[in-house]
Amino acid sequence: MSFVTGVQVQQDPDELILSPGSSLKVSCFVTGTDDPYLYWYQWTPAEGFTLVFSSVATGIVNPQSKGQFKSQRPEKLQIDLKSDAWFFTLCAQRIQVQQNPEELIVSSGSSMKVYCSVTGISSPNLYWYQWTPAAGFTLVFTSLAIGIVNPPIKDQFKSSRPGDLQIVLESDGVSENNSAVWYCAASLHSVPD
């Protein structure tokens, strides 16, 4: 089972505030891997995470455009997102999420525990997402307050929220069937299942 690997993903710019009708260009750079698959996901309150663009190699993006957005992969470790007419106002707040340990690979039958701490926000909603190649991102655990995680247990995993800015993911014994990458997330507002 792998959690977060040594791969680093940097979005440039990392925050955007745009007026209606403004153009948009965002680049995503990856380090810590030689030949990554790269993706753009879109998140909306109604639909959660949706895969929009995927790329398996330099110059190959599928699809190349969707609605008012276009994507290209000019270099092996970079993928771009563009729009000539962005019609929605974007507003972002810098929320920092730190998982500890940052990477953890455990063998079948081993126990594990990962802590997630958040800064830049108070009383956030906290989440654990599971990513697999087959299913993409799946919301597994949601916490809206200290001591409350829904569901508290899912398969061989359990989650708890000991403090306002921390959520924990653990298992007494993982299996190969549970192989996935886990991500912690935070928001001011609830996200759908």
PDB file of C-alpha atoms in Angstrom:
ATOM      1  CA  MET A   1       0.000   0.000   0.000  1.00  0.00           C
ATOM      2  CA  SER A   2       1.418   3.400  -0.819  1.00  0.00           C
ATOM      3  CA  PHE A   3       0.342   6.722   0.518  1.00  0.00           C
ATOM      4  CA  VAL A   4       2.054   9.905  -0.618  1.00  0.00           C
ATOM      5  CA  THR A   5       5.250   9.247  -2.556  1.00  0.00           C
ATOM      6  CA  GLY A   6       8.234  11.589  -2.915  1.00  0.00           C
ATOM      7  CA  VAL A   7       6.566  13.202  -5.930  1.00  0.00           C
ATOM      8  CA  GLN A   8       6.132  16.972  -5.631  1.00  0.00           C
ATOM      9  CA  VAL A   9       3.450  18.823  -7.595  1.00  0.00           C
ATOM     10  CA  GLN A  10       3.612  22.625  -7.952  1.00  0.00           C
ATOM     11  CA  GLN A  11       0.902  24.694  -9.607  1.00  0.00           C
ATOM     12  CA  ASP A  12       1.906  28.097 -11.021  1.00  0.00           C
ATOM     13  CA  PRO A  13       0.343  30.382 -10.077  1.00  0.00           C
ATOM     14  CA  ASP A  14      -0.767  28.592  -6.916  1.00  0.00           C
ATOM     15  CA  GLU A  15      -3.594  31.106  -6.368  1.00  0.00           C
ATOM     16  CA  LEU A  16      -5.762  32.995  -8.862  1.00  0.00           C
ATOM     17  CA  ILE A  17      -8.274  35.792  -8.553  1.00  0.00           C
ATOM     18  CA  LEU A  18      -9.789  36.594 -11.943  1.00  0.00           C
ATOM     19  CA  SER A  19     -12.458  38.938 -13.207  1.00  0.00           C
ATOM     20  CA  PRO A  20     -15.198  37.646 -15.510  1.00  0.00           C
ATOM     21  CA  GLY A  21     -13.906  37.497 -19.083  1.00  0.00           C
ATOM     22  CA  SER A  22     -10.228  37.276 -18.038  1.00  0.00           C
ATOM     23  CA  SER A  23      -7.961  34.759 -19.701  1.00  0.00           C
ATOM     24  CA  LEU A  24      -6.432  31.953 -17.696  1.00  0.00           C
ATOM     25  CA  LYS A  25      -3.141  30.050 -17.852  1.00  0.00           C
ATOM     26  CA  VAL A  26      -2.055  27.665 -15.131  1.00  0.00           C
ATOM     27  CA  SER A  27       0.951  25.353 -15.314  1.00  0.00           C
ATOM     28  CA  CYS A  28       1.571  22.272 -13.224  1.00  0.00           C
ATOM     29  CA  PHE A  29       5.141  21.067 -12.660  1.00  0.00           C
ATOM     30  CA  VAL A  30       6.150  17.690 -11.222  1.00  0.00           C
ATOM     31  CA  THR A  31       9.422  16.608  -9.599  1.00  0.00           C
ATOM     32  CA  GLY A  32      10.504  13.358  -7.976  1.00  0.00           C
ATOM     33  CA  THR A  33       9.513  11.077 -10.839  1.00  0.00           C
ATOM     34  CA  ASP A  34      10.860  10.403 -14.331  1.00  0.00           C
ATOM     35  CA  ASP A  35       7.811   9.831 -16.512  1.00  0.00           C
ATOM     36  CA  PRO A  36       4.552  10.735 -14.752  1.00  0.00           C
ATOM     37  CA  TYR A  37       1.002  10.557 -15.957  1.00  0.00           C
ATOM     38  CA  LEU A  38      -0.423  14.052 -15.433  1.00  0.00           C
ATOM     39  CA  TYR A  39      -4.046  15.047 -14.837  1.00  0.00           C
ATOM     40  CA  TRP A  40      -6.270  18.088 -14.387  1.00  0.00           C
ATOM     41  CA  TYR A  41      -9.215  17.501 -12.073  1.00  0.00           C
ATOM     42  CA  GLN A  42     -12.069  19.955 -11.616  1.00  0.00           C
ATOM     43  CA  TRP A  43     -13.890  20.223  -8.305  1.00  0.00           C
ATOM     44  CA  THR A  44     -17.437  21.567  -8.008  1.00  0.00           C
ATOM     45  CA  PRO A  45     -19.791  21.439  -5.007  1.00  0.00           C
ATOM     46  CA  ALA A  46     -22.360  19.552  -7.080  1.00  0.00           C
ATOM     47  CA  GLU A  47     -20.084  16.880  -8.564  1.00  0.00           C
ATOM     48  CA  GLY A  48     -16.951  16.739  -6.391  1.00  0.00           C
ATOM     49  CA  PHE A  49     -13.763  15.802  -8.283  1.00  0.00           C
ATOM     50  CA  THR A  50     -14.107  15.139 -12.015  1.00  0.00           C
ATOM     51  CA  LEU A  51     -11.243  14.149 -14.317  1.00  0.00           C
ATOM     52  CA  VAL A  52     -11.061  16.728 -17.143  1.00  0.00           C
ATOM     53  CA  PHE A  53      -7.699  16.152 -18.856  1.00  0.00           C
ATOM     54  CA  SER A  54      -5.163  13.323 -18.738  1.00  0.00           C
ATOM     55  CA  SER A  55      -1.726  12.979 -20.272  1.00  0.00           C
ATOM     56  CA  VAL A  56       0.470   9.892 -20.569  1.00  0.00           C
ATOM     57  CA  ALA A  57       3.403  11.541 -22.402  1.00  0.00           C
ATOM     58  CA  THR A  58       4.792  14.842 -23.713  1.00  0.00           C
ATOM     59  CA  GLY A  59       2.527  16.278 -26.430  1.00  0.00           C
ATOM     60  CA  ILE A  60      -0.364  13.925 -25.653  1.00  0.00           C
ATOM     61  CA  VAL A  61      -3.383  15.256 -23.738  1.00  0.00           C
ATOM     62  CA  ASN A  62      -6.815  13.672 -23.825  1.00  0.00           C
ATOM     63  CA  PRO A  63      -9.013  15.496 -24.672  1.00  0.00           C
ATOM     64  CA  GLN A  64      -7.084  18.547 -25.894  1.00  0.00           C
ATOM     65  CA  SER A  65     -10.022  20.839 -25.177  1.00  0.00           C
ATOM     66  CA  LYS A  66     -13.206  20.689 -23.157  1.00  0.00           C
ATOM     67  CA  GLY A  67     -15.692  23.538 -23.131  1.00  0.00           C
ATOM     68  CA  GLN A  68     -13.753  26.783 -22.822  1.00  0.00           C
ATOM     69  CA  PHE A  69     -10.620  25.039 -21.517  1.00  0.00           C
ATOM     70  CA  LYS A  70      -7.570  23.703 -23.373  1.00  0.00           C
ATOM     71  CA  SER A  71      -4.688  21.657 -22.061  1.00  0.00           C
ATOM     72  CA  GLN A  72      -1.257  20.867 -23.450  1.00  0.00           C
ATOM     73  CA  ARG A  73       1.856  19.083 -22.232  1.00  0.00           C
ATOM     74  CA  PRO A  74       4.873  20.988 -23.591  1.00  0.00           C
ATOM     75  CA  GLU A  75       7.414  19.101 -21.461  1.00  0.00           C
ATOM     76  CA  LYS A  76       7.681  15.706 -19.776  1.00  0.00           C
ATOM     77  CA  LEU A  77       7.181  17.171 -16.268  1.00  0.00           C
ATOM     78  CA  GLN A  78       4.704  19.973 -17.117  1.00  0.00           C
ATOM     79  CA  ILE A  79       1.046  20.228 -18.088  1.00  0.00           C
ATOM     80  CA  ASP A  80      -0.779  23.512 -18.827  1.00  0.00           C
ATOM     81  CA  LEU A  81      -4.406  24.603 -18.549  1.00  0.00           C
ATOM     82  CA  LYS A  82      -5.634  27.584 -20.605  1.00  0.00           C
ATOM     83  CA  SER A  83      -8.828  29.498 -21.312  1.00  0.00           C
ATOM     84  CA  ASP A  84      -9.268  32.600 -23.454  1.00  0.00           C
ATOM     85  CA  ALA A  85     -12.509  33.602 -21.766  1.00  0.00           C
ATOM     86  CA  TRP A  86     -12.852  32.605 -18.141  1.00  0.00           C
ATOM     87  CA  PHE A  87     -16.406  33.461 -17.115  1.00  0.00           C
ATOM     88  CA  PHE A  88     -16.310  32.708 -13.414  1.00  0.00           C
ATOM     89  CA  THR A  89     -14.609  34.585 -10.608  1.00  0.00           C
ATOM     90  CA  LEU A  90     -12.092  32.460  -8.753  1.00  0.00           C
ATOM     91  CA  CYS A  91     -11.142  33.201  -5.208  1.00  0.00           C
ATOM     92  CA  ALA A  92      -8.696  31.110  -3.222  1.00  0.00           C
ATOM     93  CA  GLN A  93      -7.571  31.113   0.371  1.00  0.00           C
ATOM     94  CA  ARG A  94      -4.153  29.734   1.194  1.00  0.00           C
ATOM     95  CA  ILE A  95      -4.751  26.628   3.262  1.00  0.00           C
ATOM     96  CA  GLN A  96      -1.728  24.456   3.969  1.00  0.00           C
ATOM     97  CA  VAL A  97      -2.177  20.741   4.536  1.00  0.00           C
ATOM     98  CA  GLN A  98       0.700  18.621   5.853  1.00  0.00           C
ATOM     99  CA  GLN A  99       0.658  14.830   6.128  1.00  0.00           C
ATOM    100  CA  ASN A 100       3.003  13.114   8.569  1.00  0.00           C
ATOM    101  CA  PRO A 101       4.733  10.991   7.505  1.00  0.00           C
ATOM    102  CA  GLU A 102       4.764  12.518   4.019  1.00  0.00           C
ATOM    103  CA  GLU A 103       5.271   9.121   2.457  1.00  0.00           C
ATOM    104  CA  LEU A 104       4.522   5.714   3.839  1.00  0.00           C
ATOM    105  CA  ILE A 105       4.685   2.344   2.135  1.00  0.00           C
ATOM    106  CA  VAL A 106       3.516  -0.580   4.243  1.00  0.00           C
ATOM    107  CA  SER A 107       3.348  -4.291   3.518  1.00  0.00           C
ATOM    108  CA  SER A 108       0.246  -6.437   3.791  1.00  0.00           C
ATOM    109  CA  GLY A 109      -0.735  -7.101   7.409  1.00  0.00           C
ATOM    110  CA  SER A 110       1.174  -4.089   8.767  1.00  0.00           C
ATOM    111  CA  SER A 111      -0.423  -1.358  10.836  1.00  0.00           C
ATOM    112  CA  MET A 112      -0.166   2.280   9.819  1.00  0.00           C
ATOM    113  CA  LYS A 113      -1.003   5.748  11.123  1.00  0.00           C
ATOM    114  CA  VAL A 114      -0.902   9.032   9.197  1.00  0.00           C
ATOM    115  CA  TYR A 115      -1.530  12.453  10.732  1.00  0.00           C
ATOM    116  CA  CYS A 116      -2.837  15.397   8.753  1.00  0.00           C
ATOM    117  CA  SER A 117      -2.405  18.938  10.109  1.00  0.00           C
ATOM    118  CA  VAL A 118      -3.871  22.109   8.636  1.00  0.00           C
ATOM    119  CA  THR A 119      -2.851  25.791   8.916  1.00  0.00           C
ATOM    120  CA  GLY A 120      -4.286  29.004   7.458  1.00  0.00           C
ATOM    121  CA  ILE A 121      -7.872  28.312   8.505  1.00  0.00           C
ATOM    122  CA  SER A 122      -9.858  27.767  11.677  1.00  0.00           C
ATOM    123  CA  SER A 123     -12.591  25.176  12.209  1.00  0.00           C
ATOM    124  CA  PRO A 124     -12.143  23.600   8.760  1.00  0.00           C
ATOM    125  CA  ASN A 125     -13.924  20.620   7.349  1.00  0.00           C
ATOM    126  CA  LEU A 126     -11.319  17.846   6.982  1.00  0.00           C
ATOM    127  CA  TYR A 127     -11.310  14.928   4.568  1.00  0.00           C
ATOM    128  CA  TRP A 128      -9.423  11.784   3.589  1.00  0.00           C
ATOM    129  CA  TYR A 129      -9.567  10.967  -0.125  1.00  0.00           C
ATOM    130  CA  GLN A 130      -8.430   7.650  -1.571  1.00  0.00           C
ATOM    131  CA  TRP A 131      -7.007   7.521  -5.088  1.00  0.00           C
ATOM    132  CA  THR A 132      -6.750   4.359  -7.185  1.00  0.00           C
ATOM    133  CA  PRO A 133      -6.062   4.074 -10.922  1.00  0.00           C
ATOM    134  CA  ALA A 134      -9.411   2.337 -11.423  1.00  0.00           C
ATOM    135  CA  ALA A 135     -11.670   4.699  -9.445  1.00  0.00           C
ATOM    136  CA  GLY A 136      -9.757   7.989  -9.365  1.00  0.00           C
ATOM    137  CA  PHE A 137     -10.464  10.115  -6.270  1.00  0.00           C
ATOM    138  CA  THR A 138     -13.029   8.825  -3.777  1.00  0.00           C
ATOM    139  CA  LEU A 139     -14.063  10.692  -0.643  1.00  0.00           C
ATOM    140  CA  VAL A 140     -13.793   8.182   2.230  1.00  0.00           C
ATOM    141  CA  PHE A 141     -13.827  10.144   5.518  1.00  0.00           C
ATOM    142  CA  THR A 142     -15.389  13.525   6.345  1.00  0.00           C
ATOM    143  CA  SER A 143     -15.007  15.491   9.577  1.00  0.00           C
ATOM    144  CA  LEU A 144     -16.971  18.663  10.262  1.00  0.00           C
ATOM    145  CA  ALA A 145     -15.908  19.073  13.926  1.00  0.00           C
ATOM    146  CA  ILE A 146     -13.535  17.793  16.616  1.00  0.00           C
ATOM    147  CA  GLY A 147     -14.339  14.206  17.583  1.00  0.00           C
ATOM    148  CA  ILE A 148     -16.717  13.630  14.674  1.00  0.00           C
ATOM    149  CA  VAL A 149     -15.696  11.630  11.567  1.00  0.00           C
ATOM    150  CA  ASN A 150     -18.196  10.158   9.146  1.00  0.00           C
ATOM    151  CA  PRO A 151     -17.951   7.236   8.765  1.00  0.00           C
ATOM    152  CA  PRO A 152     -15.538   6.527  11.634  1.00  0.00           C
ATOM    153  CA  ILE A 153     -14.550   3.155  10.095  1.00  0.00           C
ATOM    154  CA  LYS A 154     -14.454   2.036   6.444  1.00  0.00           C
ATOM    155  CA  ASP A 155     -13.124  -1.412   5.545  1.00  0.00           C
ATOM    156  CA  GLN A 156      -9.773  -1.816   7.324  1.00  0.00           C
ATOM    157  CA  PHE A 157      -9.329   1.918   7.931  1.00  0.00           C
ATOM    158  CA  LYS A 158     -10.500   4.255  10.655  1.00  0.00           C
ATOM    159  CA  SER A 159     -10.226   7.977  11.084  1.00  0.00           C
ATOM    160  CA  SER A 160     -10.388  10.281  14.087  1.00  0.00           C
ATOM    161  CA  ARG A 161     -10.206  14.012  14.684  1.00  0.00           C
ATOM    162  CA  PRO A 162      -8.393  14.716  17.954  1.00  0.00           C
ATOM    163  CA  GLY A 163      -8.111  18.488  17.407  1.00  0.00           C
ATOM    164  CA  ASP A 164      -9.554  21.367  15.394  1.00  0.00           C
ATOM    165  CA  LEU A 165      -6.713  21.314  12.859  1.00  0.00           C
ATOM    166  CA  GLN A 166      -5.839  17.598  12.765  1.00  0.00           C
ATOM    167  CA  ILE A 167      -7.316  14.399  11.369  1.00  0.00           C
ATOM    168  CA  VAL A 168      -5.791  10.916  11.633  1.00  0.00           C
ATOM    169  CA  LEU A 169      -5.981   7.901   9.306  1.00  0.00           C
ATOM    170  CA  GLU A 170      -5.014   4.489  10.666  1.00  0.00           C
ATOM    171  CA  SER A 171      -5.324   0.760  10.195  1.00  0.00           C
ATOM    172  CA  ASP A 172      -4.414  -2.189  12.413  1.00  0.00           C
ATOM    173  CA  GLY A 173      -3.597  -4.316   9.360  1.00  0.00           C
ATOM    174  CA  VAL A 174      -3.735  -3.347   5.693  1.00  0.00           C
ATOM    175  CA  SER A 175      -4.166  -5.799   2.824  1.00  0.00           C
ATOM    176  CA  GLU A 176      -3.085  -5.764  -0.820  1.00  0.00           C
ATOM    177  CA  ASN A 177      -6.754  -5.263  -1.745  1.00  0.00           C
ATOM    178  CA  ASN A 178      -6.551  -1.823  -0.083  1.00  0.00           C
ATOM    179  CA  SER A 179      -3.620  -0.593  -2.192  1.00  0.00           C
ATOM    180  CA  ALA A 180      -4.199   3.119  -2.825  1.00  0.00           C
ATOM    181  CA  VAL A 181      -2.797   6.608  -2.444  1.00  0.00           C
ATOM    182  CA  TRP A 182      -4.429   8.653   0.343  1.00  0.00           C
ATOM    183  CA  TYR A 183      -4.743  12.438   0.406  1.00  0.00           C
ATOM    184  CA  CYS A 184      -5.849  14.714   3.195  1.00  0.00           C
ATOM    185  CA  ALA A 185      -7.838  17.820   2.285  1.00  0.00           C
ATOM    186  CA  ALA A 186      -9.397  20.804   4.057  1.00  0.00           C
ATOM    187  CA  SER A 187     -12.101  23.293   3.131  1.00  0.00           C
ATOM    188  CA  LEU A 188     -14.278  26.013   4.584  1.00  0.00           C
ATOM    189  CA  HIS A 189     -17.398  24.317   3.258  1.00  0.00           C
ATOM    190  CA  SER A 190     -18.688  20.757   2.961  1.00  0.00           C
ATOM    191  CA  VAL A 191     -18.019  18.749  -0.170  1.00  0.00           C
ATOM    192  CA  PRO A 192     -20.417  16.104  -1.522  1.00  0.00           C
ATOM    193  CA  ASP A 193     -19.822  12.368  -1.161  1.00  0.00           C
TER     194      ASP A 193
END
